[in-house]
Amino acid sequence: MSPSTVKLIGAFGSPFAHRAEVALRLKGVPYELLLEELMISKSDLLLKHNPIHKKVPVLLHGARTICESLVIIEYIDEAFDGPAIMPTDPYERAMARFWAHFMDNKCAKPFMLSVWSEGEVQKGFLKEVKENLALLQAQLEGKRFFAGESIGYLDIVLCSLAHWLTVIEEATGVKLVADDEFPDLRRWAKEYTSNEIVKQCLPDRDQLLAFYTAHLERYKMIAKAMLQQ
Amino acid sequence: MGDHELKLLGMWASPFVLRARLALSFKGLSYEYIEEEIFGNKSALLDKSNPVHKKVPVLIHKDKSICESQIIVEYIDEVFSGTGPSLLPVDPYDRAVARFWAAYIDDKLFSLFMMMIKGKTTEDKAKGRRHSFAVAETLEGALKGCSKGKSFFGGDNVGFLDIVLGGFVAWVHTRDILSRSKQFDAGKTPLLAAWLERFCALDATKAVMPDVEKLVELSKMRQARDDAAAAAVSQSN
């Protein structure tokens, strides 16, 4: 099969774009990274290729466009040769997909709102965050990675827990997780962020912290809007 | 037909349960169906097999629980790949396109129905109708692209995306009756309107479709209950 150009539209600091990059690198697929400046404006290229959601990441493979990070990961796994990203057993695949959906549909909002809300409302979200983390930690079952001995789908999907969580805690001054809580998740986070392939596309921690610090007001506004829904 | 050791926990009115039933029906798989009480307490089996969300549908296959309707459909397709037709397309890009639209449907369509069903004010309901049309228009484009001139999202035969959208058809019919208008209007979204008719005429669909009259009754009952609750609140203020 003749190789077609692979491009990835991403943005600095986006854990969703990181997911797609890790998948490409794990698979050994060369790609060109096109960075959006989302805080300024969305490029014509992004709007053309993702008119429905107008979000990163977007994978361009030859004439094909694939949007939505979870869809992109499975596409990369199926369209290219290389080490498997998804589990091979159908039940394990179903479980991995279940926890991926749990992360994106159930965890995202409480995480966001637990750092941006106050008082009793915040207490409620903090409790929910801890419950969610406990459920996720339980999936590790003492393994090195969620996928077993090496990185797989769920590790990639949960990347924001490994790297973004502590940065956001530092930027906002809100401690979501005490130092002695969730030791298995901490261990996993170290394993994930020190992985040779992951390191190649993980945003620099100091730069990420500066990024969140610079855009605190913006995130506050997004969270406020979320609260009102 | 052998015993596939399948059980499905469901609720007759749920579009997500209908999806799972459609997948099982199109694949020609036998299973034991267990109905959860709609207003009652959740059963011990449900609590045990879906402790995280405590929601239906849950597929139980040889004591393993699989939750989330789309995940159930993919699971059935992968495990029973030798039985009945394939639901997911073969080509990775076609699969990605199907999964993208499936995610879109769950993101937009469900919340829309909720807006229209639970919309408190006339304005809410009107907003729901406008968004509903925008979504229908988008899906019309998706159908055009995926079907490539054939009858279904899956092409000549029903596939994953037909089943994902198919879960909602009973509610589409219900809304059509209650609103005295068409959610998939033949004039505005001709492909979708034709798809709806074609999909509902299939034996495998008819075998699992809930009674639309009962859904209309349920909808009216819910609306009456919501109205009464709202009236009680405004009276006590």
GROMACS .gro file of C-alpha atoms in nm:
model
  466
    1MET     CA    1   0.000   0.000   0.000
    2SER     CA    2   0.147   0.334  -0.101
    3PRO     CA    3   0.185   0.563   0.197
    4SER     CA    4  -0.055   0.858   0.211
    5THR     CA    5   0.036   1.176   0.393
    6VAL     CA    6  -0.077   1.188   0.752
    7LYS     CA    7  -0.140   1.522   0.918
    8LEU     CA    8  -0.278   1.593   1.261
    9ILE     CA    9  -0.449   1.918   1.350
   10GLY     CA   10  -0.382   1.971   1.718
   11ALA     CA   11  -0.329   2.244   1.973
   12PHE     CA   12  -0.074   2.298   2.247
   13GLY     CA   13  -0.199   2.169   2.579
   14SER     CA   14  -0.491   1.968   2.446
   15PRO     CA   15  -0.506   1.623   2.608
   16PHE     CA   16  -0.734   1.513   2.324
   17ALA     CA   17  -0.475   1.605   2.062
   18HIS     CA   18  -0.211   1.430   2.275
   19ARG     CA   19  -0.419   1.112   2.262
   20ALA     CA   20  -0.405   1.114   1.883
   21GLU     CA   21  -0.029   1.188   1.877
   22VAL     CA   22   0.053   0.905   2.117
   23ALA     CA   23  -0.151   0.664   1.908
   24LEU     CA   24   0.032   0.766   1.590
   25ARG     CA   25   0.372   0.735   1.758
   26LEU     CA   26   0.292   0.401   1.920
   27LYS     CA   27   0.196   0.273   1.578
   28GLY     CA   28   0.510   0.421   1.422
   29VAL     CA   29   0.319   0.641   1.176
   30PRO     CA   30   0.506   0.951   1.058
   31TYR     CA   31   0.288   1.262   1.059
   32GLU     CA   32   0.294   1.638   1.025
   33LEU     CA   33   0.159   1.829   1.323
   34LEU     CA   34  -0.042   2.141   1.246
   35LEU     CA   35  -0.095   2.353   1.555
   36GLU     CA   36  -0.404   2.566   1.609
   37GLU     CA   37  -0.399   2.876   1.824
   38LEU     CA   38  -0.741   2.805   1.970
   39MET     CA   39  -0.738   3.097   2.212
   40ILE     CA   40  -0.701   3.334   1.918
   41SER     CA   41  -0.912   3.185   1.640
   42LYS     CA   42  -0.984   2.864   1.454
   43SER     CA   43  -0.810   2.812   1.123
   44ASP     CA   44  -0.992   2.767   0.793
   45LEU     CA   45  -0.837   2.422   0.774
   46LEU     CA   46  -0.992   2.320   1.105
   47LEU     CA   47  -1.331   2.466   1.019
   48LYS     CA   48  -1.323   2.293   0.681
   49HIS     CA   49  -1.236   1.951   0.819
   50ASN     CA   50  -1.441   1.959   1.137
   51PRO     CA   51  -1.739   2.181   1.055
   52ILE     CA   52  -1.966   2.001   1.301
   53HIS     CA   53  -1.763   2.033   1.620
   54LYS     CA   54  -1.485   2.276   1.519
   55LYS     CA   55  -1.248   2.102   1.761
   56VAL     CA   56  -0.908   1.937   1.769
   57PRO     CA   57  -0.780   1.679   1.710
   58VAL     CA   58  -0.853   1.615   1.344
   59LEU     CA   59  -0.663   1.343   1.160
   60LEU     CA   60  -0.605   1.389   0.789
   61HIS     CA   61  -0.499   1.070   0.613
   62GLY     CA   62  -0.468   1.129   0.242
   63ALA     CA   63  -0.815   1.247   0.140
   64ARG     CA   64  -0.974   1.111   0.460
   65THR     CA   65  -1.078   1.320   0.759
   66ILE     CA   66  -1.134   1.164   1.099
   67CYS     CA   67  -1.261   1.362   1.399
   68GLU     CA   68  -1.315   1.281   1.768
   69SER     CA   69  -1.012   1.155   1.961
   70LEU     CA   70  -1.161   0.817   2.057
   71VAL     CA   71  -1.265   0.750   1.697
   72ILE     CA   72  -0.919   0.860   1.578
   73ILE     CA   73  -0.739   0.619   1.813
   74GLU     CA   74  -0.942   0.321   1.688
   75TYR     CA   75  -0.891   0.431   1.328
   76ILE     CA   76  -0.514   0.452   1.373
   77ASP     CA   77  -0.516   0.108   1.532
   78GLU     CA   78  -0.713  -0.043   1.243
   79ALA     CA   79  -0.573   0.144   0.943
   80PHE     CA   80  -0.201   0.105   1.014
   81ASP     CA   81   0.023  -0.190   1.091
   82GLY     CA   82   0.212  -0.190   1.417
   83PRO     CA   83   0.165  -0.290   1.781
   84ALA     CA   84  -0.200  -0.324   1.884
   85ILE     CA   85  -0.348  -0.033   2.078
   86MET     CA   86  -0.690  -0.183   2.153
   87PRO     CA   87  -0.714  -0.504   2.356
   88THR     CA   88  -0.757  -0.812   2.137
   89ASP     CA   89  -1.030  -0.979   2.346
   90PRO     CA   90  -1.382  -0.846   2.265
   91TYR     CA   91  -1.483  -0.827   2.632
   92GLU     CA   92  -1.163  -0.639   2.721
   93ARG     CA   93  -1.234  -0.406   2.430
   94ALA     CA   94  -1.586  -0.344   2.558
   95MET     CA   95  -1.449  -0.268   2.906
   96ALA     CA   96  -1.181  -0.034   2.769
   97ARG     CA   97  -1.443   0.153   2.565
   98PHE     CA   98  -1.673   0.167   2.869
   99TRP     CA   99  -1.408   0.336   3.084
  100ALA     CA  100  -1.311   0.569   2.801
  101HIS     CA  101  -1.672   0.685   2.780
  102PHE     CA  102  -1.685   0.710   3.158
  103MET     CA  103  -1.382   0.940   3.151
  104ASP     CA  104  -1.516   1.164   2.875
  105ASN     CA  105  -1.885   1.169   2.969
  106LYS     CA  106  -1.887   1.138   3.346
  107CYS     CA  107  -1.551   1.261   3.473
  108ALA     CA  108  -1.478   1.566   3.262
  109LYS     CA  109  -1.748   1.792   3.405
  110PRO     CA  110  -1.688   1.726   3.776
  111PHE     CA  111  -1.311   1.772   3.726
  112MET     CA  112  -1.365   2.105   3.559
  113LEU     CA  113  -1.626   2.225   3.807
  114SER     CA  114  -1.442   2.104   4.118
  115VAL     CA  115  -1.161   2.352   4.056
  116TRP     CA  116  -1.381   2.640   3.950
  117SER     CA  117  -1.673   2.628   4.191
  118GLU     CA  118  -1.693   2.725   4.557
  119GLY     CA  119  -1.847   2.626   4.888
  120GLU     CA  120  -2.098   2.344   4.911
  121VAL     CA  121  -2.120   2.309   4.533
  122GLN     CA  122  -1.744   2.256   4.515
  123LYS     CA  123  -1.756   2.003   4.798
  124GLY     CA  124  -2.008   1.801   4.599
  125PHE     CA  125  -1.790   1.798   4.288
  126LEU     CA  126  -1.476   1.716   4.484
  127LYS     CA  127  -1.652   1.415   4.632
  128GLU     CA  128  -1.759   1.305   4.285
  129VAL     CA  129  -1.403   1.344   4.153
  130LYS     CA  130  -1.269   1.119   4.427
  131GLU     CA  131  -1.538   0.859   4.362
  132ASN     CA  132  -1.453   0.863   3.991
  133LEU     CA  133  -1.081   0.831   4.060
  134ALA     CA  134  -1.143   0.538   4.294
  135LEU     CA  135  -1.339   0.360   4.020
  136LEU     CA  136  -1.064   0.423   3.767
  137GLN     CA  137  -0.786   0.319   4.004
  138ALA     CA  138  -0.971  -0.008   4.063
  139GLN     CA  139  -0.934  -0.082   3.691
  140LEU     CA  140  -0.555  -0.081   3.727
  141GLU     CA  141  -0.575  -0.394   3.947
  142GLY     CA  142  -0.210  -0.349   4.040
  143LYS     CA  143  -0.096  -0.367   3.676
  144ARG     CA  144   0.177  -0.146   3.537
  145PHE     CA  145  -0.061   0.007   3.285
  146PHE     CA  146  -0.438  -0.017   3.239
  147ALA     CA  147  -0.362  -0.225   2.929
  148GLY     CA  148  -0.117  -0.453   3.113
  149GLU     CA  149   0.259  -0.452   3.069
  150SER     CA  150   0.264  -0.188   2.799
  151ILE     CA  151   0.065   0.121   2.712
  152GLY     CA  152  -0.270   0.073   2.544
  153TYR     CA  153  -0.597   0.244   2.462
  154LEU     CA  154  -0.718   0.323   2.812
  155ASP     CA  155  -0.379   0.457   2.924
  156ILE     CA  156  -0.387   0.697   2.630
  157VAL     CA  157  -0.746   0.798   2.698
  158LEU     CA  158  -0.673   0.872   3.067
  159CYS     CA  159  -0.363   1.078   2.988
  160SER     CA  160  -0.503   1.394   3.146
  161LEU     CA  161  -0.502   1.219   3.483
  162ALA     CA  162  -0.133   1.141   3.440
  163HIS     CA  163  -0.011   1.483   3.339
  164TRP     CA  164  -0.275   1.755   3.333
  165LEU     CA  165  -0.430   1.694   3.675
  166THR     CA  166  -0.141   1.820   3.888
  167VAL     CA  167  -0.080   2.113   3.653
  168ILE     CA  168  -0.439   2.229   3.693
  169GLU     CA  169  -0.414   2.182   4.070
  170GLU     CA  170  -0.109   2.404   4.072
  171ALA     CA  171  -0.258   2.667   3.838
  172THR     CA  172  -0.581   2.698   4.036
  173GLY     CA  173  -0.450   2.628   4.385
  174VAL     CA  174  -0.718   2.363   4.434
  175LYS     CA  175  -0.594   2.026   4.557
  176LEU     CA  176  -0.811   1.754   4.411
  177VAL     CA  177  -0.603   1.464   4.531
  178ALA     CA  178  -0.409   1.450   4.859
  179ASP     CA  179  -0.047   1.331   4.843
  180ASP     CA  180  -0.126   0.996   5.001
  181GLU     CA  181  -0.440   0.929   4.800
  182PHE     CA  182  -0.467   0.692   4.506
  183PRO     CA  183  -0.109   0.553   4.519
  184ASP     CA  184  -0.172   0.315   4.226
  185LEU     CA  185  -0.283   0.602   4.004
  186ARG     CA  186   0.023   0.805   4.103
  187ARG     CA  187   0.251   0.516   4.019
  188TRP     CA  188   0.073   0.473   3.686
  189ALA     CA  189   0.100   0.846   3.613
  190LYS     CA  190   0.479   0.830   3.659
  191GLU     CA  191   0.500   0.524   3.435
  192TYR     CA  192   0.289   0.691   3.168
  193THR     CA  193   0.466   1.027   3.163
  194SER     CA  194   0.814   0.871   3.166
  195ASN     CA  195   0.739   0.638   2.876
  196GLU     CA  196   0.982   0.709   2.588
  197ILE     CA  197   0.712   0.740   2.325
  198VAL     CA  198   0.472   0.944   2.537
  199LYS     CA  199   0.749   1.189   2.631
  200GLN     CA  200   0.795   1.281   2.263
  201CYS     CA  201   0.450   1.440   2.247
  202LEU     CA  202   0.370   1.535   2.606
  203PRO     CA  203   0.348   1.913   2.651
  204ASP     CA  204   0.628   2.055   2.867
  205ARG     CA  205   0.498   2.083   3.223
  206ASP     CA  206   0.620   2.437   3.287
  207GLN     CA  207   0.478   2.558   2.958
  208LEU     CA  208   0.149   2.386   3.035
  209LEU     CA  209   0.135   2.551   3.376
  210ALA     CA  210   0.207   2.890   3.219
  211PHE     CA  211  -0.066   2.824   2.963
  212TYR     CA  212  -0.333   2.747   3.224
  213THR     CA  213  -0.223   3.033   3.446
  214ALA     CA  214  -0.249   3.274   3.153
  215HIS     CA  215  -0.600   3.155   3.065
  216LEU     CA  216  -0.753   3.116   3.412
  217GLU     CA  217  -1.028   3.368   3.347
  218ARG     CA  218  -1.127   3.194   3.026
  219TYR     CA  219  -1.160   2.856   3.197
  220LYS     CA  220  -1.352   3.014   3.482
  221MET     CA  221  -1.605   3.145   3.231
  222ILE     CA  222  -1.637   2.807   3.059
  223ALA     CA  223  -1.695   2.641   3.397
  224LYS     CA  224  -1.956   2.901   3.496
  225ALA     CA  225  -2.145   2.832   3.173
  226MET     CA  226  -2.125   2.458   3.242
  227LEU     CA  227  -2.267   2.507   3.592
  228GLN     CA  228  -2.568   2.691   3.458
  229GLN     CA  229  -2.662   2.413   3.217
  230MET     CA  230  -3.032  -2.180   1.706
  231GLY     CA  231  -2.798  -2.261   1.991
  232ASP     CA  232  -2.802  -2.110   2.335
  233HIS     CA  233  -2.579  -1.809   2.320
  234GLU     CA  234  -2.601  -1.763   2.695
  235LEU     CA  235  -2.721  -1.407   2.651
  236LYS     CA  236  -2.941  -1.202   2.880
  237LEU     CA  237  -3.050  -0.844   2.823
  238LEU     CA  238  -3.165  -0.619   3.105
  239GLY     CA  239  -3.394  -0.359   2.959
  240MET     CA  240  -3.688  -0.126   2.981
  241TRP     CA  241  -3.951  -0.137   2.710
  242ALA     CA  242  -3.958   0.239   2.641
  243SER     CA  243  -3.582   0.303   2.632
  244PRO     CA  244  -3.429   0.391   2.292
  245PHE     CA  245  -3.094   0.261   2.415
  246VAL     CA  246  -3.242  -0.077   2.505
  247LEU     CA  247  -3.412  -0.082   2.165
  248ARG     CA  248  -3.070  -0.042   2.004
  249ALA     CA  249  -2.940  -0.351   2.180
  250ARG     CA  250  -3.256  -0.544   2.087
  251LEU     CA  251  -3.226  -0.434   1.724
  252ALA     CA  252  -2.865  -0.555   1.710
  253LEU     CA  253  -2.961  -0.893   1.858
  254SER     CA  254  -3.257  -0.914   1.622
  255PHE     CA  255  -3.060  -0.833   1.307
  256LYS     CA  256  -2.788  -1.077   1.408
  257GLY     CA  257  -3.053  -1.344   1.472
  258LEU     CA  258  -2.932  -1.409   1.828
  259SER     CA  259  -3.153  -1.559   2.098
  260TYR     CA  260  -3.147  -1.418   2.449
  261GLU     CA  261  -3.342  -1.393   2.771
  262TYR     CA  262  -3.499  -1.050   2.811
  263ILE     CA  263  -3.545  -0.917   3.164
  264GLU     CA  264  -3.760  -0.607   3.211
  265GLU     CA  265  -3.660  -0.351   3.471
  266GLU     CA  266  -3.940  -0.166   3.648
  267ILE     CA  267  -3.976   0.180   3.499
  268PHE     CA  268  -4.074   0.366   3.817
  269GLY     CA  269  -3.971   0.105   4.064
  270ASN     CA  270  -3.654   0.026   4.248
  271LYS     CA  271  -3.362  -0.101   4.047
  272SER     CA  272  -3.323  -0.476   4.066
  273ALA     CA  273  -3.036  -0.646   4.246
  274LEU     CA  274  -2.921  -0.787   3.912
  275LEU     CA  275  -2.898  -0.440   3.759
  276ASP     CA  276  -2.713  -0.303   4.060
  277LYS     CA  277  -2.466  -0.590   4.039
  278SER     CA  278  -2.411  -0.585   3.663
  279ASN     CA  279  -2.397  -0.209   3.612
  280PRO     CA  280  -2.278  -0.075   3.946
  281VAL     CA  281  -2.128   0.239   3.791
  282HIS     CA  282  -2.432   0.380   3.613
  283LYS     CA  283  -2.717   0.151   3.726
  284LYS     CA  284  -2.876   0.195   3.383
  285VAL     CA  285  -3.015  -0.026   3.112
  286PRO     CA  286  -2.939  -0.178   2.871
  287VAL     CA  287  -2.697  -0.430   3.019
  288LEU     CA  288  -2.597  -0.733   2.817
  289ILE     CA  289  -2.494  -1.031   3.025
  290HIS     CA  290  -2.294  -1.287   2.828
  291LYS     CA  291  -2.187  -1.592   3.025
  292ASP     CA  292  -2.185  -1.390   3.350
  293LYS     CA  293  -1.987  -1.101   3.196
  294SER     CA  294  -2.168  -0.766   3.190
  295ILE     CA  295  -2.141  -0.524   2.903
  296CYS     CA  296  -2.291  -0.177   2.946
  297GLU     CA  297  -2.361   0.123   2.720
  298SER     CA  298  -2.577   0.057   2.414
  299GLN     CA  299  -2.320   0.135   2.143
  300ILE     CA  300  -2.055  -0.070   2.320
  301ILE     CA  301  -2.306  -0.358   2.344
  302VAL     CA  302  -2.373  -0.341   1.969
  303GLU     CA  303  -2.000  -0.348   1.885
  304TYR     CA  304  -1.946  -0.634   2.132
  305ILE     CA  305  -2.224  -0.842   1.979
  306ASP     CA  306  -2.084  -0.778   1.633
  307GLU     CA  307  -1.732  -0.882   1.734
  308VAL     CA  308  -1.816  -1.189   1.942
  309PHE     CA  309  -2.081  -1.324   1.707
  310SER     CA  310  -1.901  -1.232   1.386
  311GLY     CA  311  -1.996  -1.565   1.232
  312THR     CA  312  -2.367  -1.526   1.308
  313GLY     CA  313  -2.590  -1.313   1.091
  314PRO     CA  314  -2.472  -1.007   0.899
  315SER     CA  315  -2.178  -0.788   1.002
  316LEU     CA  316  -2.294  -0.465   1.158
  317LEU     CA  317  -1.976  -0.255   1.154
  318PRO     CA  318  -1.832  -0.184   0.807
  319VAL     CA  319  -1.516  -0.369   0.709
  320ASP     CA  320  -1.306  -0.073   0.597
  321PRO     CA  321  -1.136   0.121   0.884
  322TYR     CA  322  -1.235   0.458   0.741
  323ASP     CA  323  -1.601   0.357   0.698
  324ARG     CA  324  -1.590   0.232   1.057
  325ALA     CA  325  -1.449   0.565   1.174
  326VAL     CA  326  -1.721   0.755   0.988
  327ALA     CA  327  -1.990   0.531   1.139
  328ARG     CA  328  -1.848   0.576   1.489
  329PHE     CA  329  -1.825   0.952   1.442
  330TRP     CA  330  -2.193   0.979   1.348
  331ALA     CA  331  -2.290   0.737   1.624
  332ALA     CA  332  -2.120   0.967   1.877
  333TYR     CA  333  -2.294   1.267   1.718
  334ILE     CA  334  -2.633   1.101   1.747
  335ASP     CA  335  -2.587   1.032   2.117
  336ASP     CA  336  -2.447   1.378   2.175
  337LYS     CA  337  -2.718   1.576   1.991
  338LEU     CA  338  -3.027   1.369   1.934
  339PHE     CA  339  -3.089   1.246   2.285
  340SER     CA  340  -3.053   1.583   2.452
  341LEU     CA  341  -3.284   1.724   2.187
  342PHE     CA  342  -3.557   1.478   2.260
  343MET     CA  343  -3.522   1.559   2.625
  344MET     CA  344  -3.549   1.929   2.546
  345MET     CA  345  -3.866   1.873   2.351
  346ILE     CA  346  -4.021   1.627   2.592
  347LYS     CA  347  -3.925   1.810   2.909
  348GLY     CA  348  -3.924   2.163   2.772
  349LYS     CA  349  -4.098   2.370   3.033
  350THR     CA  350  -4.194   2.670   2.825
  351THR     CA  351  -4.328   2.706   2.474
  352GLU     CA  352  -3.999   2.879   2.401
  353ASP     CA  353  -3.801   2.578   2.524
  354LYS     CA  354  -4.006   2.349   2.306
  355ALA     CA  355  -3.970   2.580   2.005
  356LYS     CA  356  -3.592   2.591   2.060
  357GLY     CA  357  -3.596   2.214   2.076
  358ARG     CA  358  -3.782   2.195   1.746
  359ARG     CA  359  -3.534   2.431   1.573
  360HIS     CA  360  -3.233   2.236   1.697
  361SER     CA  361  -3.410   1.917   1.606
  362PHE     CA  362  -3.441   2.032   1.248
  363ALA     CA  363  -3.074   2.133   1.234
  364VAL     CA  364  -2.978   1.789   1.360
  365ALA     CA  365  -3.211   1.617   1.112
  366GLU     CA  366  -3.055   1.818   0.831
  367THR     CA  367  -2.707   1.714   0.941
  368LEU     CA  368  -2.812   1.350   0.961
  369GLU     CA  369  -2.962   1.377   0.613
  370GLY     CA  370  -2.614   1.471   0.490
  371ALA     CA  371  -2.460   1.184   0.688
  372LEU     CA  372  -2.705   0.939   0.534
  373LYS     CA  373  -2.629   1.066   0.187
  374GLY     CA  374  -2.255   1.020   0.246
  375CYS     CA  375  -2.270   0.684   0.421
  376SER     CA  376  -2.535   0.514   0.208
  377LYS     CA  377  -2.375   0.615  -0.124
  378GLY     CA  378  -2.715   0.600  -0.290
  379LYS     CA  379  -2.822   0.273  -0.124
  380SER     CA  380  -3.102   0.207   0.122
  381PHE     CA  381  -2.928   0.225   0.458
  382PHE     CA  382  -2.638   0.395   0.639
  383GLY     CA  383  -2.477   0.052   0.611
  384GLY     CA  384  -2.537   0.035   0.235
  385ASP     CA  385  -2.757  -0.244   0.097
  386ASN     CA  386  -2.807  -0.384   0.445
  387VAL     CA  387  -2.869  -0.247   0.791
  388GLY     CA  388  -2.547  -0.169   0.974
  389PHE     CA  389  -2.418  -0.020   1.299
  390LEU     CA  390  -2.531   0.334   1.231
  391ASP     CA  391  -2.880   0.226   1.121
  392ILE     CA  392  -2.913   0.047   1.454
  393VAL     CA  393  -2.774   0.342   1.653
  394LEU     CA  394  -3.028   0.579   1.497
  395GLY     CA  395  -3.283   0.299   1.487
  396GLY     CA  396  -3.303   0.297   1.866
  397PHE     CA  397  -3.477   0.634   1.842
  398VAL     CA  398  -3.739   0.546   1.579
  399ALA     CA  399  -4.011   0.456   1.826
  400TRP     CA  400  -3.969   0.795   1.992
  401VAL     CA  401  -3.964   0.965   1.652
  402HIS     CA  402  -4.304   0.810   1.578
  403THR     CA  403  -4.426   0.912   1.924
  404ARG     CA  404  -4.316   1.273   1.872
  405ASP     CA  405  -4.475   1.274   1.528
  406ILE     CA  406  -4.810   1.177   1.682
  407LEU     CA  407  -4.791   1.415   1.978
  408SER     CA  408  -4.665   1.715   1.783
  409ARG     CA  409  -4.875   1.643   1.474
  410SER     CA  410  -4.564   1.708   1.264
  411LYS     CA  411  -4.285   1.501   1.116
  412GLN     CA  412  -3.943   1.489   1.285
  413PHE     CA  413  -3.801   1.356   0.957
  414ASP     CA  414  -4.006   1.558   0.712
  415ALA     CA  415  -4.019   1.411   0.360
  416GLY     CA  416  -4.001   1.757   0.208
  417LYS     CA  417  -3.701   1.878   0.411
  418THR     CA  418  -3.514   1.553   0.478
  419PRO     CA  419  -3.631   1.312   0.207
  420LEU     CA  420  -3.355   1.053   0.253
  421LEU     CA  421  -3.419   1.026   0.627
  422ALA     CA  422  -3.794   1.006   0.578
  423ALA     CA  423  -3.748   0.722   0.328
  424TRP     CA  424  -3.494   0.553   0.556
  425LEU     CA  425  -3.736   0.565   0.848
  426GLU     CA  426  -4.010   0.395   0.650
  427ARG     CA  427  -3.777   0.134   0.505
  428PHE     CA  428  -3.613   0.058   0.841
  429CYS     CA  429  -3.945   0.019   1.022
  430ALA     CA  430  -4.081  -0.213   0.753
  431LEU     CA  431  -3.809  -0.472   0.811
  432ASP     CA  432  -3.910  -0.790   0.997
  433ALA     CA  433  -3.610  -0.771   1.229
  434THR     CA  434  -3.719  -0.419   1.332
  435LYS     CA  435  -4.086  -0.505   1.372
  436ALA     CA  436  -3.994  -0.798   1.594
  437VAL     CA  437  -3.861  -0.565   1.867
  438MET     CA  438  -4.036  -0.229   1.816
  439PRO     CA  439  -4.223  -0.116   2.127
  440ASP     CA  440  -4.592  -0.028   2.101
  441VAL     CA  441  -4.602   0.335   1.988
  442GLU     CA  442  -4.952   0.385   2.135
  443LYS     CA  443  -4.814   0.287   2.474
  444LEU     CA  444  -4.524   0.529   2.426
  445VAL     CA  445  -4.772   0.808   2.348
  446GLU     CA  446  -4.961   0.722   2.668
  447LEU     CA  447  -4.638   0.717   2.867
  448SER     CA  448  -4.534   1.051   2.724
  449LYS     CA  449  -4.870   1.208   2.812
  450MET     CA  450  -4.850   1.062   3.161
  451ARG     CA  451  -4.500   1.203   3.214
  452GLN     CA  452  -4.608   1.541   3.080
  453ALA     CA  453  -4.912   1.546   3.312
  454ARG     CA  454  -4.692   1.454   3.606
  455ASP     CA  455  -4.439   1.727   3.519
  456ASP     CA  456  -4.718   1.983   3.470
  457ALA     CA  457  -4.871   1.892   3.807
  458ALA     CA  458  -4.532   1.924   3.977
  459ALA     CA  459  -4.473   2.263   3.814
  460ALA     CA  460  -4.820   2.384   3.912
  461ALA     CA  461  -4.766   2.273   4.272
  462VAL     CA  462  -4.439   2.467   4.284
  463SER     CA  463  -4.595   2.785   4.145
  464GLN     CA  464  -4.890   2.759   4.385
  465SER     CA  465  -4.669   2.726   4.686
  466ASN     CA  466  -4.464   3.034   4.593
   0.00000   0.00000   0.00000
